[in-house]
Coordinates of C-alpha atoms in Angstrom, one line a residue:
M273 CA -15.7 -4.9 -2.8
E274 CA -12.0 -5.3 -1.4
E275 CA -11.8 -1.8 -0.5
M276 CA -15.1 -2.0 1.5
L277 CA -14.0 -5.0 3.5
K278 CA -10.7 -3.1 4.4
R279 CA -12.8 -0.1 5.8
M280 CA -14.8 -2.8 7.9
T281 CA -11.7 -4.2 9.5
V282 CA -11.8 -4.3 13.1
D283 CA -9.6 -1.8 15.1
D284 CA -6.4 -3.5 16.6
A285 CA -6.9 -6.7 14.7
V286 CA -4.8 -8.4 12.2
Q287 CA -6.2 -10.5 9.3
Y288 CA -4.4 -13.0 7.4
Q289 CA -5.2 -15.3 4.3
L290 CA -3.5 -18.2 3.0
F291 CA -4.0 -19.3 -0.7
L292 CA -3.1 -22.2 -2.7
I293 CA -0.9 -20.7 -5.5
S294 CA -1.6 -23.5 -7.8
H295 CA -4.2 -26.4 -7.6
E296 CA -6.0 -28.8 -10.1
S297 CA -9.5 -27.6 -11.3
E298 CA -11.4 -29.6 -9.0
G299 CA -14.8 -28.8 -7.8
P300 CA -15.6 -26.5 -4.8
E301 CA -16.3 -29.3 -2.3
Q302 CA -13.0 -31.0 -3.2
H303 CA -11.2 -27.8 -2.8
R304 CA -12.7 -27.2 0.6
E305 CA -11.6 -30.6 1.7
V306 CA -8.0 -29.8 0.5
L307 CA -7.9 -26.4 2.6
Q308 CA -9.5 -28.1 5.6
Q309 CA -6.8 -30.5 5.6
Y310 CA -4.3 -27.9 5.3
I311 CA -5.9 -26.2 8.5
E312 CA -5.4 -29.5 10.6
R313 CA -1.9 -30.0 9.3
I314 CA -0.9 -26.2 10.0
L315 CA -2.5 -26.3 13.7
T316 CA -1.0 -29.7 14.4
R317 CA 2.6 -28.6 13.1
F318 CA 2.6 -25.4 15.2
A319 CA 0.7 -26.8 18.3
P320 CA 3.8 -27.1 20.4
V321 CA 4.3 -23.2 20.1
L322 CA 0.7 -22.1 20.2
V323 CA -0.5 -24.3 23.0
F324 CA 1.6 -22.3 25.6
Y325 CA 1.2 -19.0 24.0
I326 CA -0.9 -16.5 26.2
W327 CA -2.9 -14.3 23.8
Q328 CA -4.0 -10.7 24.8
N329 CA -7.5 -11.0 23.4
Q330 CA -8.2 -13.6 20.8
P331 CA -5.9 -16.6 19.8
F332 CA -4.5 -17.4 16.2
N333 CA -7.3 -19.2 14.5
L334 CA -7.8 -20.6 10.8
K335 CA -10.9 -21.3 9.2
Y336 CA -12.1 -22.1 5.6
K337 CA -13.4 -19.3 3.6
P338 CA -15.4 -19.8 0.5
A339 CA -14.9 -17.8 -2.6
K340 CA -16.7 -14.4 -2.7
G341 CA -16.2 -12.0 -5.5
N342 CA -12.7 -11.7 -6.7
I343 CA -11.3 -13.4 -3.7
P344 CA -11.0 -17.2 -4.3
A345 CA -11.6 -19.7 -1.6
H346 CA -8.9 -19.6 0.9
I347 CA -8.0 -20.3 4.7
G348 CA -8.4 -17.1 6.6
G349 CA -8.5 -15.8 10.2
L350 CA -8.5 -12.7 12.4
T351 CA -7.1 -11.9 15.7
K352 CA -7.8 -9.0 18.0
F353 CA -4.4 -8.2 19.6
G354 CA -5.6 -5.3 21.8
D355 CA -2.9 -3.7 23.7
N356 CA -0.2 -6.1 23.0
I357 CA 1.2 -5.4 19.5
E358 CA 3.6 -8.4 19.9
D359 CA 0.8 -10.6 19.4
E360 CA 0.6 -9.3 15.8
W361 CA 4.0 -9.6 15.1
F362 CA 4.1 -13.3 16.4
I363 CA 1.4 -14.0 13.9
V364 CA 3.5 -12.4 11.2
Y365 CA 6.2 -15.2 12.2
L366 CA 3.7 -17.8 12.1
I367 CA 2.5 -16.7 8.7
Q368 CA 6.2 -16.8 7.4
Q369 CA 6.8 -20.1 8.9
I370 CA 3.7 -21.8 7.5
T371 CA 4.7 -20.6 4.1
T372 CA 8.3 -22.0 4.7
E373 CA 6.6 -25.5 5.8
F374 CA 4.1 -25.5 3.0
P375 CA 5.9 -24.0 -0.1
E376 CA 2.3 -24.3 -2.0
L377 CA 0.7 -21.6 0.0
A378 CA 1.0 -17.8 -0.3
A379 CA -0.3 -15.6 2.4
R380 CA -1.3 -11.9 2.9
V381 CA -1.2 -10.0 6.2
D382 CA -2.8 -6.7 7.0
D383 CA -4.5 -4.9 9.6
N384 CA -6.8 -1.5 10.1
D385 CA -3.5 0.5 9.1
G386 CA -3.4 -1.7 5.8
E387 CA -0.1 -3.1 4.6
F388 CA 1.6 -2.5 8.0
L389 CA 4.6 -4.7 6.7
L390 CA 5.1 -1.8 4.2
I391 CA 4.8 0.8 7.0
E392 CA 7.6 -0.9 8.8
A393 CA 10.0 -0.9 5.9
A394 CA 8.9 2.7 4.7
D395 CA 12.5 3.9 4.5
F396 CA 13.2 1.4 1.9
L397 CA 10.3 1.0 -0.4
P398 CA 10.7 1.8 -4.0
K399 CA 9.4 5.4 -5.0
W400 CA 6.8 4.2 -7.1
M401 CA 5.1 2.2 -4.1
K402 CA 2.2 4.2 -2.3
P403 CA -0.8 3.3 -0.3
E404 CA -3.0 3.5 -3.1
N405 CA -1.3 1.2 -5.5
S406 CA 0.0 -1.4 -3.1
T407 CA -3.1 -3.4 -2.7
N408 CA -2.9 -7.2 -3.3
R409 CA 1.2 -6.7 -4.0
V410 CA 2.6 -8.0 -0.9
F411 CA 2.7 -11.8 0.0
F412 CA 4.6 -14.4 2.0
L413 CA 5.9 -17.1 -0.5
H414 CA 8.3 -19.7 0.6
G415 CA 9.2 -17.8 3.8
E416 CA 10.1 -14.6 2.0
L417 CA 8.4 -11.4 1.6
C418 CA 7.3 -10.5 -1.9
I419 CA 6.1 -7.5 -3.5
I420 CA 4.6 -7.6 -7.1
S421 CA 6.2 -4.7 -8.9
M422 CA 4.8 -2.3 -11.6
P423 CA 5.9 -2.1 -15.1
K424 CA 8.6 0.5 -15.6
S425 CA 7.0 1.4 -18.9
P426 CA 4.1 0.1 -21.0
E427 CA 6.4 -1.7 -23.5
E428 CA 8.9 -3.3 -20.7
E429 CA 7.7 -6.1 -18.8
P430 CA 3.9 -5.8 -20.1
W431 CA 3.0 -9.1 -18.0
L432 CA 3.1 -7.0 -14.8
P433 CA 0.2 -5.3 -13.5
A434 CA 0.0 -1.5 -13.9
M435 CA -3.2 -1.4 -11.7
N436 CA -3.6 -3.0 -8.3
P437 CA -4.1 -6.8 -9.2
K438 CA -6.9 -8.9 -8.4
I439 CA -6.0 -12.0 -5.9
P440 CA -6.2 -14.5 -8.7
Q441 CA -4.0 -12.7 -11.0
A442 CA -1.3 -12.1 -8.3
L443 CA -1.4 -15.8 -7.3
M444 CA -0.8 -16.7 -11.2
L445 CA 2.2 -14.3 -11.2
L446 CA 3.9 -15.6 -7.9
S447 CA 3.3 -19.2 -9.2
A448 CA 4.8 -18.5 -12.4
H449 CA 7.7 -16.1 -11.5
P450 CA 8.2 -16.7 -7.7
E451 CA 12.0 -15.7 -7.5
H452 CA 11.1 -12.3 -9.5
F453 CA 9.2 -10.9 -6.9
V454 CA 11.3 -11.2 -3.7
A455 CA 11.4 -8.0 -1.9
A456 CA 14.6 -6.1 -1.7
K457 CA 17.2 -7.2 1.1
S458 CA 16.9 -3.9 2.9
I459 CA 12.8 -4.3 2.9
R460 CA 13.1 -8.0 4.3
T461 CA 15.6 -7.0 6.8
A462 CA 13.5 -4.3 8.3
V463 CA 10.3 -6.7 8.4
N464 CA 12.5 -9.7 9.8
K465 CA 14.0 -7.4 12.6
R466 CA 10.5 -7.5 14.1
I467 CA 10.1 -11.2 14.1
T468 CA 13.6 -12.3 14.8
G469 CA 14.1 -14.2 18.0
Y470 CA 10.5 -16.4 17.9
P471 CA 9.7 -18.8 19.1
E472 CA 12.5 -18.2 21.9
K473 CA 11.2 -14.6 22.0
I474 CA 8.0 -15.8 23.7
Q475 CA 9.5 -16.6 27.0
A476 CA 11.3 -13.3 27.2
S477 CA 7.8 -11.6 27.1
L478 CA 6.4 -13.6 30.2
H479 CA 6.4 -12.6 33.8
Q480 CA 6.0 -15.0 36.7
A481 CA 4.6 -13.5 39.8
H482 CA 3.2 -14.7 43.2
C483 CA -0.6 -14.1 43.7
Y484 CA -2.6 -14.8 46.7
V485 CA -5.7 -16.2 45.0
P486 CA -8.5 -18.7 46.0
A487 CA -7.6 -22.3 45.4
G488 CA -10.2 -22.8 42.5
I489 CA -8.4 -20.0 40.4
A490 CA -4.9 -22.0 40.9
A491 CA -6.5 -25.1 40.0
V492 CA -7.8 -23.6 36.8
L493 CA -4.8 -21.8 35.8
R494 CA -2.9 -25.2 36.2
Q495 CA -4.8 -26.8 33.5
H496 CA -5.7 -23.7 31.5
P497 CA -3.1 -21.1 32.0
T498 CA -3.9 -18.9 29.2
L499 CA -7.1 -18.2 30.8
V500 CA -5.3 -15.4 33.0
A501 CA -5.6 -13.1 29.9
A502 CA -9.5 -13.2 30.0
A503 CA -9.5 -12.6 33.5
V504 CA -7.2 -9.5 33.4
Q505 CA -9.2 -8.1 30.6
A506 CA -12.5 -8.6 32.5
F507 CA -10.8 -6.8 35.4
Y508 CA -9.0 -4.3 33.4
L509 CA -12.3 -3.2 31.3
R510 CA -14.9 -3.5 34.4
D511 CA -18.1 -1.5 34.7
L512 CA -20.4 -0.9 37.7
I513 CA -22.4 -3.8 36.4
D514 CA -19.5 -6.0 36.4
L515 CA -18.5 -5.0 40.0
Q516 CA -22.0 -5.6 41.3
A517 CA -21.2 -9.4 40.9
C518 CA -18.1 -8.8 43.0
R519 CA -20.0 -7.6 46.2
I520 CA -20.4 -11.1 47.4
F521 CA -18.1 -13.9 45.6
K522 CA -20.3 -16.8 44.7
T523 CA -17.6 -18.7 42.8
F524 CA -14.4 -17.8 44.3
S525 CA -14.6 -17.2 47.9
P526 CA -11.7 -15.4 49.6
E527 CA -11.5 -18.1 52.8
T528 CA -9.7 -20.5 50.3
R529 CA -7.0 -18.3 49.3
I530 CA -3.6 -19.7 48.9
M531 CA -0.2 -18.5 47.3
T532 CA 0.7 -19.8 43.9
S533 CA 2.6 -18.8 41.1
V534 CA 1.1 -16.9 38.0
T535 CA 2.5 -16.6 34.5
F536 CA 1.4 -13.6 32.8
T537 CA 2.8 -11.7 29.6
K538 CA 4.3 -8.5 30.6
C539 CA 1.4 -6.6 29.2
L540 CA -1.1 -8.5 31.0
Y541 CA 1.0 -7.8 34.3
A542 CA 1.4 -4.1 33.6
Q543 CA -2.3 -3.8 33.2
L544 CA -3.1 -5.4 36.5
M545 CA -0.3 -3.6 38.3
Q546 CA -1.1 -0.2 37.0
Q547 CA -4.7 0.1 38.3
N548 CA -5.7 1.5 41.6
F549 CA -8.4 -0.5 43.2
V550 CA -10.3 -0.9 46.6
P551 CA -12.4 -3.9 46.8
D552 CA -15.9 -3.6 48.2
R553 CA -16.0 -4.2 52.0
R554 CA -18.7 -6.8 51.4
S555 CA -16.6 -9.0 49.2
G556 CA -14.4 -10.3 52.2
Y557 CA -11.2 -9.6 50.1
T558 CA -9.0 -7.2 52.5
L559 CA -5.5 -6.1 51.9
P560 CA -2.5 -6.0 54.4
S561 CA -0.6 -2.6 54.9
R562 CA 1.4 -1.5 52.1
S563 CA 4.6 -2.2 54.1
H564 CA 3.8 -5.7 54.2
T565 CA 6.3 -8.1 52.3
Q566 CA 3.6 -9.7 50.6
Y567 CA 1.2 -6.9 49.9
K568 CA 2.0 -6.9 46.1
S569 CA 1.0 -10.7 46.1
H570 CA -2.4 -10.0 47.9
E571 CA -3.1 -7.1 45.8
L572 CA -2.6 -8.9 42.4
G573 CA -4.7 -12.0 43.9
M574 CA -7.5 -9.8 44.8
K575 CA -7.4 -8.1 41.2
L576 CA -7.2 -11.6 39.6
A577 CA -10.1 -13.1 41.7
H578 CA -12.4 -10.1 40.6
G579 CA -11.5 -10.6 37.0
F580 CA -12.5 -14.4 37.4
E581 CA -15.5 -13.6 39.1
I582 CA -16.8 -11.3 36.5
L583 CA -16.0 -13.8 33.7
C584 CA -18.2 -16.5 35.6
S585 CA -21.2 -14.0 36.7
K586 CA -22.0 -13.7 32.9
C587 CA -22.6 -17.5 31.9
S588 CA -23.5 -20.8 33.2
P589 CA -21.5 -24.0 33.0
V590 CA -21.6 -26.3 30.0
S591 CA -22.0 -30.1 30.1
P592 CA -18.4 -31.7 30.3
D593 CA -19.6 -34.5 27.9
S594 CA -19.1 -32.5 24.9
K595 CA -15.3 -32.3 25.5
K596 CA -15.2 -36.3 26.1
H597 CA -16.9 -36.7 22.6
V598 CA -14.2 -34.6 21.1
L599 CA -11.4 -36.8 22.5
N600 CA -13.0 -39.9 21.1
T601 CA -12.5 -39.0 17.3
P602 CA -9.7 -40.3 15.1
L603 CA -8.5 -36.6 14.4
W604 CA -7.5 -36.4 18.2
A605 CA -5.6 -39.6 18.0
D606 CA -3.7 -38.3 15.0
F607 CA -3.2 -34.9 16.7
L608 CA -1.9 -36.5 19.8
N609 CA 0.6 -38.7 17.9
S610 CA 1.8 -35.5 15.9
L611 CA 2.4 -34.0 19.3
K612 CA 4.6 -37.0 20.4
K613 CA 6.3 -36.7 17.2
N614 CA 7.3 -33.1 17.5
N615 CA 8.5 -33.6 21.2
Y616 CA 5.6 -31.7 22.7
F617 CA 5.7 -33.5 26.2
K618 CA 9.6 -32.9 26.4
G619 CA 10.4 -36.1 27.8
E620 CA 7.9 -36.1 30.3
V621 CA 7.0 -39.8 31.7
E622 CA 3.3 -40.5 30.5
G623 CA 1.0 -40.3 33.4
S624 CA 3.4 -38.0 35.6
A625 CA 1.7 -34.7 37.0
K626 CA 3.7 -32.3 34.5
Y627 CA 2.6 -34.8 31.6
L628 CA -0.9 -34.6 32.5
E629 CA -0.8 -30.8 32.8
Q630 CA 0.6 -30.6 29.2
L631 CA -1.9 -33.2 28.1
H632 CA -4.8 -31.1 29.4
M633 CA -3.6 -28.0 27.6
A634 CA -3.3 -29.9 24.6
E635 CA -6.9 -31.0 24.9
N636 CA -8.1 -27.4 25.4
Y637 CA -6.1 -26.5 22.3
F638 CA -7.6 -29.1 20.3
Q639 CA -11.0 -28.5 21.2
Q640 CA -10.9 -24.7 20.6
S641 CA -8.7 -24.5 17.5
V642 CA -8.5 -27.7 15.6
F643 CA -11.8 -29.7 16.1
K644 CA -14.5 -26.9 15.3
P645 CA -17.8 -28.5 13.8
E646 CA -20.0 -26.1 12.1
S647 CA -22.8 -26.5 14.6
S648 CA -20.7 -25.9 17.5
V649 CA -20.3 -22.7 19.2
S650 CA -17.1 -22.0 21.0
M651 CA -17.3 -21.7 24.8
S652 CA -16.6 -18.3 26.4
P653 CA -13.8 -18.0 29.1
G654 CA -16.4 -17.9 31.7
E655 CA -18.1 -21.1 30.7
E656 CA -14.6 -22.7 30.3
I657 CA -13.8 -21.9 33.9
L658 CA -17.1 -23.0 35.1
T659 CA -16.9 -26.3 33.2
L660 CA -13.2 -26.9 34.5
L661 CA -14.5 -26.4 38.1
Q662 CA -16.9 -29.3 37.5
T663 CA -14.3 -31.6 36.2
I664 CA -11.1 -31.0 38.3
S665 CA -10.7 -31.8 41.9
F666 CA -8.0 -30.1 44.3
D667 CA -6.5 -30.5 47.7
L668 CA -6.2 -27.2 49.7
E669 CA -3.7 -28.7 52.1
E670 CA -1.5 -29.8 48.9
F671 CA -1.7 -26.2 47.5
E672 CA -0.6 -24.8 51.1
R673 CA 2.5 -27.3 51.0
E674 CA 3.4 -26.2 47.5
A675 CA 3.1 -22.5 48.5
A676 CA 6.2 -23.3 50.8
S677 CA 8.5 -23.8 47.9
L678 CA 7.5 -21.5 45.3
P679 CA 9.8 -20.7 42.5
P680 CA 11.1 -16.8 43.0
E681 CA 9.0 -14.4 41.0
D682 CA 10.4 -12.4 38.2
D683 CA 11.8 -9.0 39.0
D684 CA 9.4 -6.2 37.8
S685 CA 12.1 -3.3 37.5
W686 CA 11.3 -3.1 33.9
L687 CA 7.8 -1.4 34.9
E688 CA 9.9 1.7 35.8
I689 CA 11.9 3.0 32.8
S690 CA 14.8 5.3 33.4
P691 CA 15.8 8.2 31.3
D692 CA 18.7 6.7 30.2
A693 CA 16.9 3.5 29.0
L694 CA 14.4 5.6 27.3
D695 CA 17.1 7.2 25.4
H696 CA 18.6 3.9 24.2
I697 CA 15.3 2.6 23.3
L698 CA 14.6 5.7 21.2
K699 CA 18.0 5.4 19.5
E700 CA 17.6 1.9 18.6
A701 CA 14.0 2.9 17.1
S702 CA 15.4 5.9 15.1
C703 CA 16.3 5.7 11.6
T704 CA 19.9 5.9 11.9
S705 CA 22.7 3.7 11.6
K706 CA 25.3 5.7 13.1
A707 CA 26.4 5.0 16.8
T708 CA 26.8 7.9 19.0
L709 CA 30.4 9.0 19.9
T710 CA 31.2 8.8 23.6
S711 CA 34.8 9.1 23.8
T712 CA 36.8 12.4 23.9
E713 CA 39.1 11.4 20.9
E714 CA 36.1 10.3 18.9
E715 CA 34.3 13.6 19.7
Q716 CA 37.6 15.4 18.2
K717 CA 37.4 13.4 15.1
Y718 CA 33.8 14.4 14.5
D719 CA 33.6 16.0 11.1
L720 CA 31.0 18.9 11.4
T721 CA 31.2 19.4 7.7
E722 CA 28.7 16.3 7.6
V723 CA 26.1 18.7 9.0
T724 CA 26.4 21.5 6.3
E725 CA 26.8 19.0 3.4
S726 CA 23.6 17.2 4.6
M727 CA 22.0 20.4 4.9
K728 CA 23.0 21.5 1.4
A729 CA 21.8 18.3 0.0
F730 CA 18.3 18.5 1.6
I731 CA 18.0 22.1 -0.1
S732 CA 19.2 21.0 -3.5
K733 CA 16.4 18.4 -3.4
V734 CA 13.3 19.2 -5.3
S735 CA 10.2 19.3 -3.4
T736 CA 6.7 18.3 -4.8
H737 CA 3.0 18.7 -3.5
E738 CA 3.7 15.4 -1.5
G739 CA 6.3 17.4 0.6
A740 CA 10.1 17.6 0.9
E741 CA 12.2 14.6 0.1
M742 CA 14.9 13.7 2.6
P743 CA 18.3 13.0 0.6
W744 CA 19.4 10.4 3.2
T745 CA 18.5 6.7 3.8
L746 CA 19.8 4.0 5.5
A747 CA 21.0 2.3 2.5
E748 CA 23.2 5.2 1.7
A749 CA 26.7 5.5 3.4
C750 CA 26.7 9.1 3.1
V751 CA 25.4 12.1 1.4
T752 CA 27.1 13.5 -1.9
F753 CA 26.9 17.0 -2.8
D754 CA 28.5 18.6 -5.9
V755 CA 29.5 21.9 -4.8
D756 CA 30.7 23.2 -7.9
S757 CA 28.0 22.2 -10.0
F758 CA 25.5 23.8 -7.4
T759 CA 27.4 27.2 -7.5
N760 CA 27.7 27.1 -11.2
G761 CA 23.9 26.5 -11.5
L762 CA 23.2 29.3 -9.1
D763 CA 25.5 31.9 -11.1
R764 CA 23.8 31.1 -14.2
I765 CA 20.3 31.6 -12.4
L766 CA 21.3 35.0 -11.1
G767 CA 23.1 35.9 -14.3
E768 CA 20.0 35.4 -16.2
I769 CA 18.0 37.4 -13.6
E770 CA 20.5 40.3 -13.8
E771 CA 19.9 40.6 -17.6
E772 CA 16.3 41.3 -17.2
E773 CA 15.1 44.7 -15.6
F774 CA 13.9 43.8 -12.1
E775 CA 10.8 46.2 -11.8
F776 CA 8.8 47.1 -8.6
L777 CA 5.4 48.6 -8.8
D778 CA 5.2 50.4 -5.5
S779 CA 2.3 52.6 -4.0
D780 CA 1.9 56.1 -4.7
E781 CA 3.2 56.7 -1.2
D782 CA 6.2 54.7 -1.6
L783 CA 7.0 56.3 -4.9
D784 CA 6.9 59.9 -3.5
T785 CA 9.0 58.9 -0.7
E786 CA 11.4 57.5 -3.0
A787 CA 11.4 60.5 -5.2
H788 CA 12.1 62.9 -2.1
N789 CA 15.0 60.8 -1.1
Q790 CA 16.8 60.6 -4.5
G791 CA 15.8 64.2 -5.5
E792 CA 14.2 63.3 -8.5
T793 CA 10.8 62.3 -9.7
A794 CA 10.1 58.4 -9.7
L795 CA 7.9 56.9 -12.0
P796 CA 6.2 53.5 -11.8
N797 CA 7.8 52.0 -14.8
E798 CA 11.3 53.3 -13.8
T799 CA 14.1 50.8 -13.1
V800 CA 15.4 50.6 -9.5
G801 CA 18.2 48.3 -10.3
S802 CA 19.2 44.6 -10.8
L803 CA 18.3 42.1 -8.3
R804 CA 22.0 41.7 -7.1
S805 CA 22.7 45.4 -6.6
Y806 CA 19.4 45.6 -4.5
M807 CA 20.3 42.5 -2.6
N808 CA 24.0 44.2 -1.9
E809 CA 22.1 47.6 -0.7
M810 CA 20.2 45.6 1.7
D811 CA 23.2 44.0 3.2
C812 CA 24.8 47.1 3.5
E813 CA 22.1 48.4 5.6
L814 CA 21.9 45.4 7.6
A815 CA 25.6 45.3 8.3
H816 CA 25.5 48.2 11.1
T817 CA 22.4 46.5 12.7
N818 CA 22.3 43.8 15.5
I819 CA 21.1 41.3 13.0
G820 CA 24.2 42.0 10.9
K821 CA 26.4 41.9 13.6
S822 CA 25.2 38.4 15.0
F823 CA 26.6 36.8 11.9
T824 CA 29.9 35.4 11.5
T825 CA 31.7 37.0 8.6
Q826 CA 34.9 36.1 6.6
K827 CA 37.5 38.7 5.5
K828 CA 36.6 42.4 5.4
V829 CA 35.9 44.0 1.7
V830 CA 34.6 47.2 0.6
C831 CA 30.8 47.3 -0.1
F832 CA 29.4 49.6 -2.6
S833 CA 25.8 50.2 -2.8
A834 CA 23.4 50.6 -5.9
K835 CA 22.9 54.1 -4.8
T836 CA 26.7 55.0 -5.0
H837 CA 26.4 54.2 -8.7
L838 CA 23.1 56.0 -9.4
S839 CA 24.2 59.3 -7.8
Q840 CA 27.9 59.4 -8.5
D841 CA 27.4 63.0 -9.8
T842 CA 26.0 64.1 -6.2
D843 CA 28.1 65.5 -3.5
S844 CA 25.8 64.2 -0.8
D845 CA 26.2 61.2 1.4
L846 CA 23.8 58.4 0.6
D847 CA 23.5 57.4 4.0
D848 CA 23.8 59.3 7.2
S849 CA 24.8 56.3 9.1
G850 CA 27.6 55.6 6.8
A851 CA 26.5 52.2 5.7
G852 CA 27.3 53.0 2.1
D853 CA 30.9 53.3 2.4
A854 CA 31.2 51.1 5.5
D855 CA 33.5 48.0 5.3
A856 CA 31.1 44.8 4.9
A857 CA 32.5 41.1 4.6
P858 CA 30.9 38.0 3.1
L859 CA 29.1 35.7 5.7
D860 CA 30.7 32.3 6.5
V861 CA 27.5 30.4 5.7
D862 CA 28.8 27.1 6.7
L863 CA 30.2 28.3 10.1
N864 CA 26.8 30.1 10.7
L865 CA 24.8 27.2 9.9
V866 CA 26.7 24.7 12.3
T867 CA 26.8 27.4 15.0
N868 CA 23.1 28.0 15.1
L869 CA 22.2 24.2 14.7
L870 CA 24.6 23.4 17.7
E871 CA 23.0 26.3 19.8
S872 CA 19.6 25.0 19.2
Y873 CA 20.6 21.3 19.8
S874 CA 22.3 22.3 23.0
A875 CA 19.0 24.3 24.1
Q876 CA 17.0 21.2 23.8
A877 CA 18.8 19.7 26.7
G878 CA 18.6 16.1 25.5
L879 CA 14.9 16.5 24.8
A880 CA 13.4 16.1 21.2
G881 CA 13.2 19.5 19.3
P882 CA 13.7 20.9 15.9
A883 CA 17.5 20.7 15.4
S884 CA 17.7 17.0 16.3
N885 CA 14.6 16.1 14.4
I886 CA 16.0 17.9 11.2
L887 CA 19.6 16.1 11.6
Q888 CA 18.2 12.9 12.4
S889 CA 16.1 12.8 9.3
L890 CA 19.4 13.7 7.3
G891 CA 21.4 11.0 8.8
V892 CA 23.3 12.9 11.2
Q893 CA 23.8 11.9 14.8
L894 CA 25.6 14.6 16.7
P895 CA 27.9 13.7 19.7
E896 CA 26.9 14.3 23.4
N897 CA 27.7 17.8 24.6
T898 CA 30.3 17.0 27.3
D899 CA 31.6 20.5 27.5
H900 CA 28.1 21.3 29.3
K901 CA 28.8 18.4 31.6
H902 CA 32.3 19.4 32.4
T903 CA 31.2 23.0 33.2
N904 CA 28.6 21.8 35.6
S905 CA 30.8 19.4 37.5

């Protein structure tokens, strides 16, 4: 059942579940009341952060989920984050903080990729952990990431689940042994790296820009600034039917346009900026020339107005009396008092313009997230906009006066990324902990033996049907390789092979040719020679070719081929080219390896390629090729 639910997970959506790890055996109704109280406490506690957050598609939401199959009753939610992956990681931060504030709750988080927290820490997971055995093993408890491990053997730790545990079993284990399942520090660090900086990080993800929009849009965004996301999405995903509603603007006439400051997320701002769009001439929206100083503000406002108009064209206004009813409940009074205790209004005088703006935002958040009767149906963004236009009043002249003293808009140079900035981002995201050497002295101290040692360590690893295993991880300071042991083992293998006769079953044509060259009849079962002599003979033949000359060798030694020993009684030369008695030298394997890798790395010209990919996977970061720069200069 759980696997079926996983397959039904919505794309670009994160799912979260909160369970009580220990509770008294009360009835279903009492358990439901307890969980409902937790929902209200959680949403109230984190309201100061959630009220101002601009979600890409859907907000963070919590609902009571009754027991179903092997999943007990719990608090659950699902959020479509769309193109803004930061929404998903902000929810991970929220879940971590919730389990910190409410230690009796354990939480699971996953998306359509499955246990994406494990994917983030893939370089540090224990070897036993695979996608097929990680179900219901990853939880947040007491603010820490926990992994329910498998038993090392059936006799040792028999209380650990060998198969994927069910949710009740996992909760019992977490309740009984919470400290036993805390994930390794390297795994927790990898996950915490993505959520470090919240909630301050929210401000860095925002972008303020000047927009030339109808006054009605400015008034709506003043009370409900998060509606900008729905408007941008409506414009970004528009179709021909949507644009029919924008031929003549019924709700947001262009004659009332004023300049105002609008807060976007960087993702929303980029979506609005990167789309080319020419408005219908019948709409009344015209743009100045591109050389105009306020062209960007006019273009942004035009696109935003189309998004708002599309939203309103699909719905009708809702009676504002329903909102008044919600605000007359005792729950709202408790919610408002909690906001004041958590310094939600940040010292604003009650009744001031700023205070009222924040109060309206809190009312909208309370109605949408906290107070949700089962019989109620949440309003669509278009219905919210039309309802707000019925209840708010605005002065066009006041907007025009405010437009003369708008705060400066944010620099949007982050939209254009330079090659150097891209390299910096890729280096930060790569799995390497070694800094790039920049100075000449540091480059001179760079030890190229690290390349050969890492490659030898990689070759010495035993691969399986799942692929080759990289010997280097972030947790290892360096790669260790026992050269003597490797050499002795290789000699033993070659020695055993030499003791056995190496036979070649050739075709009749090959046998006739070999018999003619050697002046004797060759039988299929006749021994040709040992493996070592056969390889030496090939080395001698290759020594005088372009391939042989392309390798760097060590000191010269005399090379005797296998044919020399087999035909000592003959006076004829074994090879007319002189390869049989030519001087040959053993290859310098390490030097050839480094040379070829460096030549391949240099040919990449700073781009991704086989050499850099192999070396980075082995934990080797080569210094920049400054010789090439000096040559060009």
